[in-house]
Short mmCIF file of C-alpha atoms in Angstrom, two decimals:
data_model
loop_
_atom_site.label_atom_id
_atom_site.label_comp_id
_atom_site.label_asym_id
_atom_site.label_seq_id
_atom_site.Cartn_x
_atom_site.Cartn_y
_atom_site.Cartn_z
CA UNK T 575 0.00 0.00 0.00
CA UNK T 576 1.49 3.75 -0.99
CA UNK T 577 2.31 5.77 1.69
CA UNK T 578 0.11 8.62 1.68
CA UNK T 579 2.12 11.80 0.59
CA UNK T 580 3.75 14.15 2.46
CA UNK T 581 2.41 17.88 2.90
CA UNK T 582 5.15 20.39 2.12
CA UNK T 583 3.96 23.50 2.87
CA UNK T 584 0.66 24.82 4.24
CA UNK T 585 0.11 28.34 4.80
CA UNK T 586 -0.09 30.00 8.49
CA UNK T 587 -3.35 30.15 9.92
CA UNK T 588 -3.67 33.55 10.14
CA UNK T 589 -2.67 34.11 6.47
CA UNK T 590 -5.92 35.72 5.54
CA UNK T 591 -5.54 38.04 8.30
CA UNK T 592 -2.37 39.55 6.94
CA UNK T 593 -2.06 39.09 3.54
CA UNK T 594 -3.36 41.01 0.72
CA UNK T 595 -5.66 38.74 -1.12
CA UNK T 596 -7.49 38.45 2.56
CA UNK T 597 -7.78 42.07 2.67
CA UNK T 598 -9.39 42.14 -0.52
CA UNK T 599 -11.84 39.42 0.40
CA UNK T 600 -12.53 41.26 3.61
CA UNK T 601 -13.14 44.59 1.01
CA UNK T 602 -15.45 42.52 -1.07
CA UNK T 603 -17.72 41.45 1.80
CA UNK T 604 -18.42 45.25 2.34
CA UNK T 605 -17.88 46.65 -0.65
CA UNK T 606 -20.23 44.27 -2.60
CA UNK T 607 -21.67 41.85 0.21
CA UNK T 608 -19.73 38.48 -1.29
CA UNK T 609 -18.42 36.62 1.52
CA UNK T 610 -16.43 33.47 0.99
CA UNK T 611 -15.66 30.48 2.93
CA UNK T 612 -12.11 29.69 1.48
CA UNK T 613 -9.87 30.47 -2.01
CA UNK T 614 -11.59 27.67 -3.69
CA UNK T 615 -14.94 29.39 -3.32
CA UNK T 616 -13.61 32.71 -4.18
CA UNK T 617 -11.68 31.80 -7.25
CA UNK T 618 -15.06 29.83 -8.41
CA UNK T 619 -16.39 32.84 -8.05
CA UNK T 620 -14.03 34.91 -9.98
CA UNK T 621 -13.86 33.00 -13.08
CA UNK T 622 -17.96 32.98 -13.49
CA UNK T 623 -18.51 36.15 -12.79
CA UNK T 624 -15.42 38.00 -14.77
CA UNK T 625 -17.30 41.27 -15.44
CA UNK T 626 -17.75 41.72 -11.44
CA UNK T 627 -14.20 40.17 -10.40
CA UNK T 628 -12.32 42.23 -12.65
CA UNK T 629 -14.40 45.39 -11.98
CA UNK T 630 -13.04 44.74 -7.85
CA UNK T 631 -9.44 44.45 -9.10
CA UNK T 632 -10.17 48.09 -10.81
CA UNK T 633 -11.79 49.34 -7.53
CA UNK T 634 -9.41 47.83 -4.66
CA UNK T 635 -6.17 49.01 -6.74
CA UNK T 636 -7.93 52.30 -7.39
CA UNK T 637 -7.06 52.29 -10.94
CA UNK T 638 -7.40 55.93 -12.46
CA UNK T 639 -8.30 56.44 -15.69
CA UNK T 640 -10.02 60.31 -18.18
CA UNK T 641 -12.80 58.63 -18.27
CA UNK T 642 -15.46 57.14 -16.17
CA UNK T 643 -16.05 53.42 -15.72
CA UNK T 644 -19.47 52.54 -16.74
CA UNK T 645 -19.24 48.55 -17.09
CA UNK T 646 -16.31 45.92 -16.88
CA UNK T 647 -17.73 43.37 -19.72
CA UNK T 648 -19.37 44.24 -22.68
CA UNK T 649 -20.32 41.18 -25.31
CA UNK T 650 -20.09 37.52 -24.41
CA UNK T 651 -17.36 35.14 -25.54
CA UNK T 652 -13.94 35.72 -26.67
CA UNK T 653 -14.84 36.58 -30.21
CA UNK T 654 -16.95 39.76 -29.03
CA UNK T 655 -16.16 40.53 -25.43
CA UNK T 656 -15.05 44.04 -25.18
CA UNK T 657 -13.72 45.27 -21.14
CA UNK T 658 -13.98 48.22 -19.90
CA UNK T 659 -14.99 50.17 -23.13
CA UNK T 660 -14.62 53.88 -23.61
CA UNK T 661 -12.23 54.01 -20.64
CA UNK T 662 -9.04 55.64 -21.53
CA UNK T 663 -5.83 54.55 -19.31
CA UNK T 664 -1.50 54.47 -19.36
CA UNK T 665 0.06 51.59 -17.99
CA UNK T 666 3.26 53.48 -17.27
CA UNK T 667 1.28 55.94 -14.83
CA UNK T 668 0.37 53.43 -12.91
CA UNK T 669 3.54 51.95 -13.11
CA UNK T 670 4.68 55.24 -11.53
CA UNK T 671 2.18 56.23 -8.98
CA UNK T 672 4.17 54.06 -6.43
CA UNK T 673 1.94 54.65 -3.72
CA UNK T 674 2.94 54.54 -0.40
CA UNK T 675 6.36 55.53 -1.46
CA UNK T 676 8.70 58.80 -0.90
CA UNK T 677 10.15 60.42 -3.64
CA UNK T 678 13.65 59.66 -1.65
CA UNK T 679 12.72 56.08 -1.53
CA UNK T 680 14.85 53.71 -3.60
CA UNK T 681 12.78 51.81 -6.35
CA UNK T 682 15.20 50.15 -8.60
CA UNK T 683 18.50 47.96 -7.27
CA UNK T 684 20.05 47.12 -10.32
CA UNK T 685 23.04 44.58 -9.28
CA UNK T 686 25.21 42.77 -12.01
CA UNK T 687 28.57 40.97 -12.24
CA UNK T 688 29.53 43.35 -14.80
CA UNK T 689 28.20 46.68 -13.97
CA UNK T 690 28.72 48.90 -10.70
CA UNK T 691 25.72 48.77 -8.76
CA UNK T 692 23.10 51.29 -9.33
CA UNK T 693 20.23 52.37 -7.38
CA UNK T 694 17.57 54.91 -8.21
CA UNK T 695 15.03 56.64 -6.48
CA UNK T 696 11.40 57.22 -6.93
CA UNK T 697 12.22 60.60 -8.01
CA UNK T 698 15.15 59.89 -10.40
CA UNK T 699 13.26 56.57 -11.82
CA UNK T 700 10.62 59.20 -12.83
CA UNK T 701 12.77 62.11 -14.46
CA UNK T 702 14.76 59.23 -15.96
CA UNK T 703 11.36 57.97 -17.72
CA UNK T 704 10.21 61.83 -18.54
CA UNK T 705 13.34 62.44 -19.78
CA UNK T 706 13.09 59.44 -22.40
CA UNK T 707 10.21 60.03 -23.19
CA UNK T 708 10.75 63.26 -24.70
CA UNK T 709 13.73 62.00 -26.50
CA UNK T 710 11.64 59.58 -27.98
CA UNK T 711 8.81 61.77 -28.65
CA UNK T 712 11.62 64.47 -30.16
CA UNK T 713 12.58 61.52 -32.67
CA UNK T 714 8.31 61.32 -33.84
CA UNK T 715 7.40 58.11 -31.39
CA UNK T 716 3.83 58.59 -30.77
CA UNK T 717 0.92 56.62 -30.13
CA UNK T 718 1.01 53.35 -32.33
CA UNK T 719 4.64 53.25 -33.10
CA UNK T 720 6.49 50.67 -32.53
CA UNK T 721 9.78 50.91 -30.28
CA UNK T 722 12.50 48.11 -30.43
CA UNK T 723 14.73 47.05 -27.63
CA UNK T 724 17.68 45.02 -27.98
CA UNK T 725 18.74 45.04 -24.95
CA UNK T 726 20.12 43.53 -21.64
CA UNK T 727 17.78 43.72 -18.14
CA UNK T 728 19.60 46.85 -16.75
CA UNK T 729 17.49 49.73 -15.70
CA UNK T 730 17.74 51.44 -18.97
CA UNK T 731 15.67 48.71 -20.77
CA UNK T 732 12.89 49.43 -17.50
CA UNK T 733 13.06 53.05 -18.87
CA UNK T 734 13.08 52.92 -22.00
CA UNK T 735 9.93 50.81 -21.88
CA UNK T 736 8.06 53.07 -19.09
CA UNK T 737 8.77 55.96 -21.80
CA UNK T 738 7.71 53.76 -24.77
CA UNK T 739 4.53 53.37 -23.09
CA UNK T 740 4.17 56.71 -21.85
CA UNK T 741 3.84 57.88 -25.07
CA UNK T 742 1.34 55.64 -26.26
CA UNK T 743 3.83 53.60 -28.54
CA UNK T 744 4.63 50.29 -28.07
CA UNK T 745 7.25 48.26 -26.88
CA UNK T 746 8.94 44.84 -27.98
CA UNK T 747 12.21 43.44 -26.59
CA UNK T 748 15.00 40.74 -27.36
CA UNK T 749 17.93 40.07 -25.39
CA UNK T 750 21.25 40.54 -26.94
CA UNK T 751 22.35 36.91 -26.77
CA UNK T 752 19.93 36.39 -29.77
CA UNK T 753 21.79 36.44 -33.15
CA UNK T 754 21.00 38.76 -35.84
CA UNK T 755 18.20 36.27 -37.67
CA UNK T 756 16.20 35.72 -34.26
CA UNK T 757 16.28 39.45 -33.88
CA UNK T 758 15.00 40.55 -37.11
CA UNK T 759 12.69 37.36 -37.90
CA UNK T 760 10.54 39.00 -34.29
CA UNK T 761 11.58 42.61 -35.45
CA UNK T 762 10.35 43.04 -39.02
CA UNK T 763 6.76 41.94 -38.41
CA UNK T 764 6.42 45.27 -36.31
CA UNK T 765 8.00 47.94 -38.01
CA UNK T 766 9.71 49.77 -34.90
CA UNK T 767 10.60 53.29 -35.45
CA UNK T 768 12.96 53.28 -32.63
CA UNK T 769 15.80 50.85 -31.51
CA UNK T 770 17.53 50.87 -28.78
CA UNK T 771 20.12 48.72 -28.01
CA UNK T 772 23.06 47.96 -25.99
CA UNK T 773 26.92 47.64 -27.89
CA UNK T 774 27.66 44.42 -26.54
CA UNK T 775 28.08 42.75 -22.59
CA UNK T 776 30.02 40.55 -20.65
CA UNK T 777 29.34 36.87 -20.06
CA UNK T 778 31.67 36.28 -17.10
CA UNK T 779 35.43 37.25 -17.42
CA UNK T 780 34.68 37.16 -22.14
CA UNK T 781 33.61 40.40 -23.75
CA UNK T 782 30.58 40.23 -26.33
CA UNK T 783 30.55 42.86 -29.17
CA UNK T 784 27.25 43.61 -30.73
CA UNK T 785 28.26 46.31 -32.72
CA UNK T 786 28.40 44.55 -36.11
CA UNK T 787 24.88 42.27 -35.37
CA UNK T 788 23.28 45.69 -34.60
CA UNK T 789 24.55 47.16 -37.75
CA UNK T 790 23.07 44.72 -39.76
CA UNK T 791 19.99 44.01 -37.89
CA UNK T 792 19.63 47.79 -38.40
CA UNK T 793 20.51 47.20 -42.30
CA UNK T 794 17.52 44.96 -42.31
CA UNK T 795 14.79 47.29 -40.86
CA UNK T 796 13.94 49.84 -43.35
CA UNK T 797 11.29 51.20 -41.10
CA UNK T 798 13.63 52.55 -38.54
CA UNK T 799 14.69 55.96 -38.10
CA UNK T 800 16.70 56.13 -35.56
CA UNK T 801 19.20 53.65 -33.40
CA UNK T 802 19.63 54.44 -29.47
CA UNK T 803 23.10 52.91 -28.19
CA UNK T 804 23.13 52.31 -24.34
CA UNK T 805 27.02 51.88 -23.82
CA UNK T 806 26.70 48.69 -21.50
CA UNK T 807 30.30 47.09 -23.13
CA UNK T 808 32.62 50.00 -24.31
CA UNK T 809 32.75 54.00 -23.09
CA UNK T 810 33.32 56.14 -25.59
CA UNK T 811 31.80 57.37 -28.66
CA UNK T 812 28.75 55.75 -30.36
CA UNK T 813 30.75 53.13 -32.76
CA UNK T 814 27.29 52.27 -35.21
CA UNK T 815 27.28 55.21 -37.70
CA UNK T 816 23.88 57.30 -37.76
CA UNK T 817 23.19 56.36 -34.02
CA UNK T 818 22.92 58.13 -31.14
CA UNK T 819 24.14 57.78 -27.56
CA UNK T 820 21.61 56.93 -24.55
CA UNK T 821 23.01 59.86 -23.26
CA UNK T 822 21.62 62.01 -26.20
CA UNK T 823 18.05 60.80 -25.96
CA UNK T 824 17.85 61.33 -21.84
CA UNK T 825 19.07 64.78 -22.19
CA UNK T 826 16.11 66.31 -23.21
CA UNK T 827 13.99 68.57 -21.03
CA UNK T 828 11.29 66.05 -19.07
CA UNK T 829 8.26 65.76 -20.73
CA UNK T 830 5.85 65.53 -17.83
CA UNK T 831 3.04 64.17 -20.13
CA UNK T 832 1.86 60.67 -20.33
CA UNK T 833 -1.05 59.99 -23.16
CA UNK T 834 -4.00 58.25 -22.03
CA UNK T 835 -5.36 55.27 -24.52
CA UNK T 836 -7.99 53.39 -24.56
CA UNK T 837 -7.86 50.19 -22.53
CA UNK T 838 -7.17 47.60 -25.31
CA UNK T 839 -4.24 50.18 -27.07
CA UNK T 840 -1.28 47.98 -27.53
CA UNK T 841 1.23 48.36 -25.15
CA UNK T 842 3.57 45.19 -25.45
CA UNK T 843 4.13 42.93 -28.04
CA UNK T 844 5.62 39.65 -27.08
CA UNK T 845 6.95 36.71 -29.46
CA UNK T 846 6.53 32.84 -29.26
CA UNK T 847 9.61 30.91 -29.05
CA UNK T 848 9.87 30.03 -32.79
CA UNK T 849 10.61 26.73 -32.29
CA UNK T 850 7.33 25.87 -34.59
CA UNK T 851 8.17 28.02 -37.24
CA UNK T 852 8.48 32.00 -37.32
CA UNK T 853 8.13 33.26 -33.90
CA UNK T 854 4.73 34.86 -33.38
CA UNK T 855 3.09 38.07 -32.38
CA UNK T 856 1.43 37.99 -28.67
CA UNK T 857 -0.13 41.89 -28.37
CA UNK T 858 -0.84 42.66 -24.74
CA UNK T 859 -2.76 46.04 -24.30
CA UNK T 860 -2.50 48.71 -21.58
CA UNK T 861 -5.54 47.64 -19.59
CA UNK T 862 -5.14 44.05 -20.01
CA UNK T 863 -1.83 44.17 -18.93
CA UNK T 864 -1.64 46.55 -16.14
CA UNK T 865 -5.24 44.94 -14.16
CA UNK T 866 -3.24 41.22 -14.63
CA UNK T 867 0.11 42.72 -12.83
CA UNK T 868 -2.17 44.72 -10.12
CA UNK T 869 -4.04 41.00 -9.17
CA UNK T 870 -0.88 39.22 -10.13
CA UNK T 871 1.80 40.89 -8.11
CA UNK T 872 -0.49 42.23 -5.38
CA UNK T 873 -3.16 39.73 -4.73
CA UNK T 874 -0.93 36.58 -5.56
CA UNK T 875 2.64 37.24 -5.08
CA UNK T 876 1.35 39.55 -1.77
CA UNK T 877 3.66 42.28 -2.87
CA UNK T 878 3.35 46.07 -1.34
CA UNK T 879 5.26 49.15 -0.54
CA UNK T 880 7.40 47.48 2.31
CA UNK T 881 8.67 44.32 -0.08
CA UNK T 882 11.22 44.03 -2.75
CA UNK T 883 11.22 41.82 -5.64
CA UNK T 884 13.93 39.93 -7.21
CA UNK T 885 13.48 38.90 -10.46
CA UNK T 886 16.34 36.91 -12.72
CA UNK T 887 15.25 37.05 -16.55
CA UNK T 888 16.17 37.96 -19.96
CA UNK T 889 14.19 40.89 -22.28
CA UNK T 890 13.50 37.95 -24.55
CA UNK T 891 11.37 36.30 -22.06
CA UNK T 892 7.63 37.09 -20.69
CA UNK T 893 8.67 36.78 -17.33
CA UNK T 894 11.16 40.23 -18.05
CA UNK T 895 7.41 41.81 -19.17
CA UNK T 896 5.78 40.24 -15.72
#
């Protein structure tokens, strides 16, 4: 006869009592009188009645938005289902309200074997972002465009993307291990405007030069316009001709403005592995996107103002987006 298995883990008894996702079951007994007897009931709950469970991740976050919420749901079925219509949003304002933080407070710990380590605060994480976004915006990124990073997970790539979205535009990323026919097989089904990349990085004690991939990835986008190098291997002047520095693009005047979309606008675009053919397209939009991390990352992973999160990854993976 098999032994019966062995419990690993159970969570403390008290774990509704101080955790987040108990807080917001506690808010939905008196916000909307739906009390539940354990997860099992409430996540029953959540997948039958999406229109109401995704309008109390809205409310409990206190997601803003320029225009009033009328109705979560609109249609039934995937084919016709349209959420939260007419509302108009920008993931990367909520990705910089940082509630319950100072603007002295550091936000970012980037650490790296190759790299001093770098810190930045609330403040400087948000005049970083304003200050690419008008670099971005002074190079004709607007809403729609596309914007193309090729680029290591460093706190510029975090930027860049923050401003990307700011702006409306829309971001896609590969990680510069990927050789040039990876890059532009993801690349040239979107069109970017913009790339930004880094000139090369260090894999232990060995050097890595991109310089010559990102000149001809470059050669084989005709829809770009203008190449951002983030000097992450060599100091120095910009070595890919008709680029210009990181430097160059953050030293515009902040632009303080962040353009509100509606809540399906694109905001990511995210590629299969291509092991099956061509890799392929996976659009995320603003709303979609930003209610997911909210439940995600607060109800799930129990993450707040007081916790930090440590998260290994390349730009070429979803779990860099999550």
């Amino acid at each position: 006869m098999a032994a019966s298995p062995r419990v690993q883990w159970r969570p403390d008894p008290d774990a509704r009592a101080h955790s987040r996702m108990g807080h917001w079951l506690t808010w939905l007994q008196g916000e909307h009188q739906l009390a539940f007897d354990d997860y099992d009931a409430a996540w029953n709950w959540s997948t039958s009645d999406l229109g109401t469970f995704w309008r109390s991740i809205w409310d409990y976050f206190d997601v803003r938005s320029g225009t009033p919420v009328s109705h979560a749901l609109e249609g039934e079925g995937i084919a016709d289902a349209r959420w939260f219509p007419g509302v108009e949003i920008n993931y990367a304002e909520h990705a910089l309200r940082l509630d319950g933080r100072a603007d002295s407070d550091v936000i970012v710990m980037a650490r790296s074997q190759t790299r001093e380590p770098l810190s930045l605060s609330v403040r400087q994480l948000r005049e970083e972002v304003a200050r690419a976004r008008a670099g971005l915006a002074a190079l004709g990124v607007g809403p729609g465009d596309r914007v193309a990073g090729y680029v290591s997970n460093i706190p510029e790539a975090l930027i860049a993307f923050l401003a990307t979205a700011g702006l409306g535009a829309i971001w896609s990323s590969c990680s510069p291990e990927l050789g040039v026919r990876s890059v532009v097989e993801r690349f040239e089904q979107i069109e970017p405007k913009v790339l930004v990349t880094v000139d090369g990085y260090r894999y232990g004690r060995k050097a890595i030069d991109r310089n010559e991939e990102v000149a001809a990835i470059t050669a084989a986008l005709p829809s770009l316009r203008q190449v951002v190098v983030i000097p992450h291997l060599h100091d120095g002047p910009v070595r890919i001709e008709g680029a210009m520095s990181w430097t160059e693009l953050v030293s515009q005047e902040p632009s303080e403005a962040v353009c509100r979309v509606p809540f399906d606008h694109p905001l990511a675009i995210l590629f299969s592995s291509g092991t099956t053919g061509p890799p392929k397209a996976i659009v995320h939009g603003h709303g979609g996107l930003l209610l997911e991390h909210l439940k995600l990352l607060g109800l799930h992973t129990d993450l707040g103002p007081d916790d930090r999160f440590f998260w290994l990854t390349t730009t070429s993976w979803m779990m860099w987006n999550y």
